[in-house]
Coordinates of N, CA and C in Angstrom, one line a residue:
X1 N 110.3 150.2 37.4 CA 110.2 150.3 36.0 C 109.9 151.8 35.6
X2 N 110.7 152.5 34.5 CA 110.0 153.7 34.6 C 109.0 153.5 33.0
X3 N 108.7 154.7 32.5 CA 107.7 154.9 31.8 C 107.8 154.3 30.3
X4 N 106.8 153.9 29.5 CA 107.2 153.1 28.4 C 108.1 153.9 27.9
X5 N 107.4 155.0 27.6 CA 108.0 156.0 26.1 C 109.1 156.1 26.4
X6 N 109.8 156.5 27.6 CA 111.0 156.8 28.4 C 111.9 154.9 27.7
X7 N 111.3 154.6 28.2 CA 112.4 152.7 27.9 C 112.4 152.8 26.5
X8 N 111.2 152.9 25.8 CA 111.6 152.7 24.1 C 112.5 153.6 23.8
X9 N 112.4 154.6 23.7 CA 113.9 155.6 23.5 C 115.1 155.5 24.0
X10 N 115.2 154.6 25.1 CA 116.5 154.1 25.9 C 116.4 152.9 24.5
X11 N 115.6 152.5 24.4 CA 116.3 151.0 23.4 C 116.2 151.2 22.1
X12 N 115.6 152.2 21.8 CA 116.3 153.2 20.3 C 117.5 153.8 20.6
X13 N 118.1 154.7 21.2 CA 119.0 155.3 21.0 C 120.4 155.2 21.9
X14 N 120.4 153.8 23.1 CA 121.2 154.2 23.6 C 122.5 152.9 23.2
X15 N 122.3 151.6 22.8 CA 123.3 150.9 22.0 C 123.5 151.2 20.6
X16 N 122.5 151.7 19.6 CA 123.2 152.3 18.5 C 124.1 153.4 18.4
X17 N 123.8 154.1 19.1 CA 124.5 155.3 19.5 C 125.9 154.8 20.0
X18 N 126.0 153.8 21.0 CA 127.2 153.8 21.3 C 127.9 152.8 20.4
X19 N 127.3 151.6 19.4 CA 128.1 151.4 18.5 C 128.7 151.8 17.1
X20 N 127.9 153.3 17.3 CA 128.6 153.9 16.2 C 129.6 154.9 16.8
X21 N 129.3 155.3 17.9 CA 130.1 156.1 18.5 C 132.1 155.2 18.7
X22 N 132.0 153.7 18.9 CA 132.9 153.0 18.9 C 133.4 152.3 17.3
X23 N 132.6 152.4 16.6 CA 133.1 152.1 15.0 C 134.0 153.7 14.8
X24 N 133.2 155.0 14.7 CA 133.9 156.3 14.4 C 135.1 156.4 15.5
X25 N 135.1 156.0 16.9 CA 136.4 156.3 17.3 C 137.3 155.1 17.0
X26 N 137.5 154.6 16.9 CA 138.0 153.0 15.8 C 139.0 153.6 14.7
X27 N 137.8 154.0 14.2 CA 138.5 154.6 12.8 C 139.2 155.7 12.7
X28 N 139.3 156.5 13.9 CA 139.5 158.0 13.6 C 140.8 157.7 14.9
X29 N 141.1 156.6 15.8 CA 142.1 157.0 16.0 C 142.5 155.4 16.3
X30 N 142.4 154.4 16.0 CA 142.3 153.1 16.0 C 142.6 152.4 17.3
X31 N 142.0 153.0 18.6 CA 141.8 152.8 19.6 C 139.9 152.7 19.9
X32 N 139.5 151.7 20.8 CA 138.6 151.7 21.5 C 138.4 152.5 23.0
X33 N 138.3 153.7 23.5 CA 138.7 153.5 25.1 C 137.7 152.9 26.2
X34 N 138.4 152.2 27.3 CA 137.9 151.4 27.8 C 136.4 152.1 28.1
X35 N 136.8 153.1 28.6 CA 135.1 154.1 29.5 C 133.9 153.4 28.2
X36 N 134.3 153.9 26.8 CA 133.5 153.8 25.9 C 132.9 152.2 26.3
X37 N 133.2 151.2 26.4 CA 132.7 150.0 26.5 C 132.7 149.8 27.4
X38 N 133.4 150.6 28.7 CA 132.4 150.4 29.8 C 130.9 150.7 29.9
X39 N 130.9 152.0 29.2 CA 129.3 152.0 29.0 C 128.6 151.2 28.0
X40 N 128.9 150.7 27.4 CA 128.3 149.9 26.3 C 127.5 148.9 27.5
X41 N 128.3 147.9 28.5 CA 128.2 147.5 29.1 C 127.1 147.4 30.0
X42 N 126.7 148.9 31.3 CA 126.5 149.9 32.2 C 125.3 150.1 31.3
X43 N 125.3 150.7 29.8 CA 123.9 151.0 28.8 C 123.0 149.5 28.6
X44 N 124.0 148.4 29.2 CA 122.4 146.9 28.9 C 121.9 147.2 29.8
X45 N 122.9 147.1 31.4 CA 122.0 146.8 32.5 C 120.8 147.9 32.6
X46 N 121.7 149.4 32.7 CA 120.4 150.2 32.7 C 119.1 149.7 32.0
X47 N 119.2 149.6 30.6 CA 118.3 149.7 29.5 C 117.5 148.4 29.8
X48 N 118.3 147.5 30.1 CA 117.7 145.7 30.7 C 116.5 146.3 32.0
X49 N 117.2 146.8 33.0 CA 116.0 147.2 34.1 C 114.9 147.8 34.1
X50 N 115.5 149.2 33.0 CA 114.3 150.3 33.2 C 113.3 149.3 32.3
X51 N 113.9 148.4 31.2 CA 112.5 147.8 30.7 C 111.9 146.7 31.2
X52 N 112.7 146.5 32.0 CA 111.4 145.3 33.0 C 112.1 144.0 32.3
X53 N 113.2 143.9 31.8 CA 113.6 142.4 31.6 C 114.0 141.7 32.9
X54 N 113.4 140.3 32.2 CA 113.7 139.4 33.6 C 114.9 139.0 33.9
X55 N 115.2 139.2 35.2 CA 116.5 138.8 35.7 C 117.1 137.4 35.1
X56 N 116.2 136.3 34.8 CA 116.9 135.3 34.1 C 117.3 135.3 32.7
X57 N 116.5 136.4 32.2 CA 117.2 136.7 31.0 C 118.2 137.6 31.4
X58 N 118.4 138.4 31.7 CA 119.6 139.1 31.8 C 121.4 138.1 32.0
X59 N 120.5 137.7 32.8 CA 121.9 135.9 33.7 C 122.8 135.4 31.8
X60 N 121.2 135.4 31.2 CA 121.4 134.7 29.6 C 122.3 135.7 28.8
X61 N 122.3 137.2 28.9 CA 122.9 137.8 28.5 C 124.3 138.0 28.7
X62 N 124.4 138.2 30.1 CA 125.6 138.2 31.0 C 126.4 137.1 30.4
X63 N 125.8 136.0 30.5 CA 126.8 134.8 30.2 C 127.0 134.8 28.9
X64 N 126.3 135.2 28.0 CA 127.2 135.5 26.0 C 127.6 136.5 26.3
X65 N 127.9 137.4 26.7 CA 128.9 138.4 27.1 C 130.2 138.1 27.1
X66 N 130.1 137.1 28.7 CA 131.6 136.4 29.2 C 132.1 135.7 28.0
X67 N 131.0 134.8 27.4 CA 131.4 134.3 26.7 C 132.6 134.6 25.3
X68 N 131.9 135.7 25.0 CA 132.4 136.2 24.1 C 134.0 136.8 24.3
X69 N 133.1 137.4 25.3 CA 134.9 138.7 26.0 C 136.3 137.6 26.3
X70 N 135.5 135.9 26.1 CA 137.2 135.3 26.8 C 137.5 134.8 25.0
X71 N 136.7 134.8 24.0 CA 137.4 134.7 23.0 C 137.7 135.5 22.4
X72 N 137.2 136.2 22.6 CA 137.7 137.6 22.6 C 138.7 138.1 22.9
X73 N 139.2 137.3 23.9 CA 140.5 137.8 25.5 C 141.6 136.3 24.2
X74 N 141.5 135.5 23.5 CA 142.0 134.3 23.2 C 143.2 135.0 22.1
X75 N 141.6 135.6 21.2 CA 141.9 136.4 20.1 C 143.1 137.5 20.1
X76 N 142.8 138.6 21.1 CA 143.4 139.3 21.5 C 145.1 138.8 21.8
X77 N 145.0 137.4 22.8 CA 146.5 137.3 23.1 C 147.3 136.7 22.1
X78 N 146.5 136.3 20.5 CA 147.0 135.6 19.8 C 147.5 136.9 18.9
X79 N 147.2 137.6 18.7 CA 147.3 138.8 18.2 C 146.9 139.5 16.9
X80 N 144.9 138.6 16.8 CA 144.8 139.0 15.7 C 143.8 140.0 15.5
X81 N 143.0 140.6 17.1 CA 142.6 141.6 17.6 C 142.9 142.6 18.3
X82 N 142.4 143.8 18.6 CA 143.2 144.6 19.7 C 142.0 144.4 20.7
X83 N 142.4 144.8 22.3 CA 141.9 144.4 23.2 C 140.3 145.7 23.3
X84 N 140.4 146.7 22.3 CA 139.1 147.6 22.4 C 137.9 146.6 21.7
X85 N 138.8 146.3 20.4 CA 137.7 145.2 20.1 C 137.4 143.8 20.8
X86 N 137.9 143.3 21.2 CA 137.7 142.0 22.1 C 136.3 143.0 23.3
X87 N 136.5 143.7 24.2 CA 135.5 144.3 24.6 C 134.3 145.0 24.3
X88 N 134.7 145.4 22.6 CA 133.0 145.7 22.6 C 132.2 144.7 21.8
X89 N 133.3 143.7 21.0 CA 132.5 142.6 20.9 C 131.7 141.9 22.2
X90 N 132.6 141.8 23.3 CA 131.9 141.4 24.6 C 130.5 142.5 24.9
X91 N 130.5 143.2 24.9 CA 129.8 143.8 25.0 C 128.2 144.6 23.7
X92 N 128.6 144.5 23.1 CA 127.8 143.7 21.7 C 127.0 142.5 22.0
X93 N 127.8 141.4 22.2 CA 127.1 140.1 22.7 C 126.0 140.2 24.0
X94 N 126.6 141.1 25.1 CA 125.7 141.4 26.1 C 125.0 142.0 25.3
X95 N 124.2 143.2 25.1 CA 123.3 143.3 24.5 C 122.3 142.5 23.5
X96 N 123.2 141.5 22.5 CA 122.3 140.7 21.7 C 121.8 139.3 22.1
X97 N 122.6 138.8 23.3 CA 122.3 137.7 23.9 C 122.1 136.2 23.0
X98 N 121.9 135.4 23.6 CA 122.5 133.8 23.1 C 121.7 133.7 21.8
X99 N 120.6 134.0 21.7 CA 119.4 134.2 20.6 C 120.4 134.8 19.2
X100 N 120.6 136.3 19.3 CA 121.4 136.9 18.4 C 122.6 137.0 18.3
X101 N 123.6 136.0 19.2 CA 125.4 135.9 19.1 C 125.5 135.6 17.6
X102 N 125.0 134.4 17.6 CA 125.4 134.1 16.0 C 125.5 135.0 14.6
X103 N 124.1 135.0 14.6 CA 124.2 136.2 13.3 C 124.9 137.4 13.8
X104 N 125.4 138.0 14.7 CA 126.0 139.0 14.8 C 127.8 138.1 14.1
X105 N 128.2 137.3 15.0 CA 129.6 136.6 14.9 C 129.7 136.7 13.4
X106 N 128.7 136.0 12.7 CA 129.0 135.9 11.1 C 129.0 136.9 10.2
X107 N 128.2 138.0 10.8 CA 128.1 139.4 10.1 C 129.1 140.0 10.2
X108 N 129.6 140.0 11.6 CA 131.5 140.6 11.6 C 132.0 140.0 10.9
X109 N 132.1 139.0 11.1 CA 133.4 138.4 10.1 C 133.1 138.5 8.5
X110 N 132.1 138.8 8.2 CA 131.8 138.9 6.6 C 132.1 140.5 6.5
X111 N 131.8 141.4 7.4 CA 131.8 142.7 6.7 C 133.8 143.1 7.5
X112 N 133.9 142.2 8.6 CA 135.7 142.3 8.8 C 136.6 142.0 7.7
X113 N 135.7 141.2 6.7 CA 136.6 140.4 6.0 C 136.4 141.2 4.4
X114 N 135.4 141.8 4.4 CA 135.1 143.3 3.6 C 136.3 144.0 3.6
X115 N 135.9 144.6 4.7 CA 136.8 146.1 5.3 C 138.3 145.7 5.2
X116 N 138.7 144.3 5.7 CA 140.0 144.3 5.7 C 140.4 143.7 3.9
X117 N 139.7 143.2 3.2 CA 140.2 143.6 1.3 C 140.3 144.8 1.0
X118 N 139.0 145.3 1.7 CA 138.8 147.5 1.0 C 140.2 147.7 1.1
X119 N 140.9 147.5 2.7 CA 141.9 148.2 3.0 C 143.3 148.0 2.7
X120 N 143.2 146.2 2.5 CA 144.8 146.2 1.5 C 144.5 146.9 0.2
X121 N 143.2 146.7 -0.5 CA 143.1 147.0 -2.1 C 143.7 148.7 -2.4
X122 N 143.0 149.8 -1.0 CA 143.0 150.8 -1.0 C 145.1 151.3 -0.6
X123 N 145.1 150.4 0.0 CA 146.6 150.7 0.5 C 147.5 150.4 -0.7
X124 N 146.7 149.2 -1.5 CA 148.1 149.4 -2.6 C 147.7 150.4 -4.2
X125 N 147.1 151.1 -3.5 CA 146.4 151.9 -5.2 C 147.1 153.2 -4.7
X126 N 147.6 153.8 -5.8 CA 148.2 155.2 -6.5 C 147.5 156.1 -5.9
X127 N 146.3 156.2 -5.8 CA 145.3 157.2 -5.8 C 145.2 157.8 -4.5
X128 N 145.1 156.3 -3.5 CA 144.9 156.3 -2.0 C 146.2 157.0 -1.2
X129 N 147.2 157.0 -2.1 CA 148.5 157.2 -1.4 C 148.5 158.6 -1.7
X130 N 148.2 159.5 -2.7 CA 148.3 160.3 -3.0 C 147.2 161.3 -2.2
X131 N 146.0 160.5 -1.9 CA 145.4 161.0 -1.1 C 145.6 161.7 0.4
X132 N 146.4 160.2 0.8 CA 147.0 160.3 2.2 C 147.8 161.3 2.2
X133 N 148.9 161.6 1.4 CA 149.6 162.7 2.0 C 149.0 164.3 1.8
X134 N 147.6 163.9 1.1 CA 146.7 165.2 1.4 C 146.3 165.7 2.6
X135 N 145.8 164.6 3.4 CA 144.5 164.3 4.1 C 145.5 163.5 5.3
X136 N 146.0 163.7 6.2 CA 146.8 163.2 7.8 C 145.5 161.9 8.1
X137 N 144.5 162.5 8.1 CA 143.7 161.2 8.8 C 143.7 159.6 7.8
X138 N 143.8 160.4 6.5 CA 144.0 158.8 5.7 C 145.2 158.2 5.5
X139 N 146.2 159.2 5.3 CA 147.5 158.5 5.1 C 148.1 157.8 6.6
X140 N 147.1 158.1 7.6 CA 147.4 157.1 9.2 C 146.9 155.7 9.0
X141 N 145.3 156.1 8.3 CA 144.3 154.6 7.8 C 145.5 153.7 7.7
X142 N 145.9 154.6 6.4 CA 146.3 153.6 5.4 C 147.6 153.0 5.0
X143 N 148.3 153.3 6.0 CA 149.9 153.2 6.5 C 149.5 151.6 6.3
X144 N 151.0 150.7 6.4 CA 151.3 149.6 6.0 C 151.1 149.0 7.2
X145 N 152.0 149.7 8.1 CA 151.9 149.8 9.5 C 151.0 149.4 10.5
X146 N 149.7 149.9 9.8 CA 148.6 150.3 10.8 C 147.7 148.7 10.6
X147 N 147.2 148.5 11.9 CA 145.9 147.6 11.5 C 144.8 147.9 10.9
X148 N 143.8 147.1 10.8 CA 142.1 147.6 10.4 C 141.8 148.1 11.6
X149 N 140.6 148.8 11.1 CA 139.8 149.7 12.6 C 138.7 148.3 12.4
X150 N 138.7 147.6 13.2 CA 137.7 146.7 13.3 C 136.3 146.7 14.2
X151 N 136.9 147.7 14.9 CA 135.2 148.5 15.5 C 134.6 148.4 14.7
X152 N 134.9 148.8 12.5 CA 133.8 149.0 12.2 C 132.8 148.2 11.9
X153 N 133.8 146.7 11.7 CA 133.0 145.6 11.7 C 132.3 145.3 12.8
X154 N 132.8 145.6 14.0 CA 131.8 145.4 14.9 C 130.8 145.9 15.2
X155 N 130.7 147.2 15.4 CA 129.8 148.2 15.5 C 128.4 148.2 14.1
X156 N 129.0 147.4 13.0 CA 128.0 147.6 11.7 C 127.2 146.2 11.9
X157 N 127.9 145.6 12.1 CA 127.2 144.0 12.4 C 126.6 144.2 13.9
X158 N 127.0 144.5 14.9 CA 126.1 144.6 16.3 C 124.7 145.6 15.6
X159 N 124.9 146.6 15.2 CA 123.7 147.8 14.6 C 122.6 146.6 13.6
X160 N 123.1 146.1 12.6 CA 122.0 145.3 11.6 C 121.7 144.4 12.7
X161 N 122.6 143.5 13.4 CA 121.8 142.2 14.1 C 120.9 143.0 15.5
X162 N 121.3 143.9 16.0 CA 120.1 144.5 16.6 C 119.0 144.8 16.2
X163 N 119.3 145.4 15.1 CA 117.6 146.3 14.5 C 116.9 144.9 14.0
X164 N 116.9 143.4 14.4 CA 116.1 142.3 14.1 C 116.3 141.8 15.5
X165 N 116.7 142.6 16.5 CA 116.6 141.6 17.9 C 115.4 141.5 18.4
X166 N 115.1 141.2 19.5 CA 113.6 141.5 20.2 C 113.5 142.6 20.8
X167 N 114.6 143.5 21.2 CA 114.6 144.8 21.5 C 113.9 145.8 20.6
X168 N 114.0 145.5 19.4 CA 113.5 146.4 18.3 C 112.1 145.9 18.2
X169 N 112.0 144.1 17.9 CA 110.9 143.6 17.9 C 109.4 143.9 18.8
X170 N 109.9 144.2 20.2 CA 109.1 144.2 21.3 C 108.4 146.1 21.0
X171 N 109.5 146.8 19.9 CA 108.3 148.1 20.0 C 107.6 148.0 18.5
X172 N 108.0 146.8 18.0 CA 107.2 147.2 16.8 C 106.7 145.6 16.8
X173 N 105.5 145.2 17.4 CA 104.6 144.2 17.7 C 104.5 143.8 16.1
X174 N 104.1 142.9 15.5 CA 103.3 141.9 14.2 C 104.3 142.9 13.1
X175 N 105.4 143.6 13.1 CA 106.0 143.9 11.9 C 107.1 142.9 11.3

């Protein structure tokens, strides 16, 4: 095990970071790449060990992970996900474990279901389009073409359902 202060900063900064780091590449080129949620992945076990979680909990983790990644994998072959998001949802779920799957699931889908009105609303307005052929990064958003960047839903829902997990819980005792 290494040192407290050393683990609490591993569980401050190293899944938020990487779920925002996978919502902004989401959006900015509407790919996830695999490395990125490889580490997402690679960032529980570490972050699980150096803090002294028990191996049976971890097993509990692992398994909402799979869990998640084959409907994930369901989603994906039905075609109403891309396969970046099916893995960092899986990987989201590993970190929040069977305790916090749920409210994470429902938070996606409420803020996916957000993002994807913003994005027809914004695609059929005057304003948006005129923007786009300002601005290359929006007029890609906002193509007819293009899907949602649903990282963002994931990455914004994994961030709130975390900052209420026991990960956060465990450094801020009786708050």
């Amino acid at each position: 095990m290494i040192p407290v202060e050393l683990s609490h900063g591993l569980v401050l900064a190293v899944f938020p970071f990487l779920a925002i780091l996978a919502a902004l590449t989401d959006t900015f080129s509407m790919t996830i790449p695999n490395r990125l949620t490889a580490l997402v992945a690679l960032g529980f076990f570490a972050v699980a060990l150096a803090s002294g979680m028990a191996f049976s909990t971890i097993g509990w983790h692992v398994l909402t992970g799979a869990g998640m990644l084959m409907v994930g994998f369901l989603l994906f072959g039905l075609g109403w996900i891309g396969g970046g998001d099916a893995k960092l949802a899986a990987g989201a779920a590993l970190w929040l474990g069977p305790v916090y799957v749920l409210p994470f699931i429902v938070l996606m889908a409420l803020i996916g279901g957000g993002l994807s009105a913003g994005m027809l609303g914004l695609r059929l307005s005057p304003t948006a389009e005129a923007i786009g052929h300002r601005v290359a990064f929006f007029g890609r958003l906002l193509a007819d073409d293009v899907g949602i960047p649903y990282g963002i839903a994931i990455g914004s829902a994994a961030l709130i359902t975390y900052s209420h997990s026991f990960w956060i819980a465990q450094l801020t005792p009786g708050l």
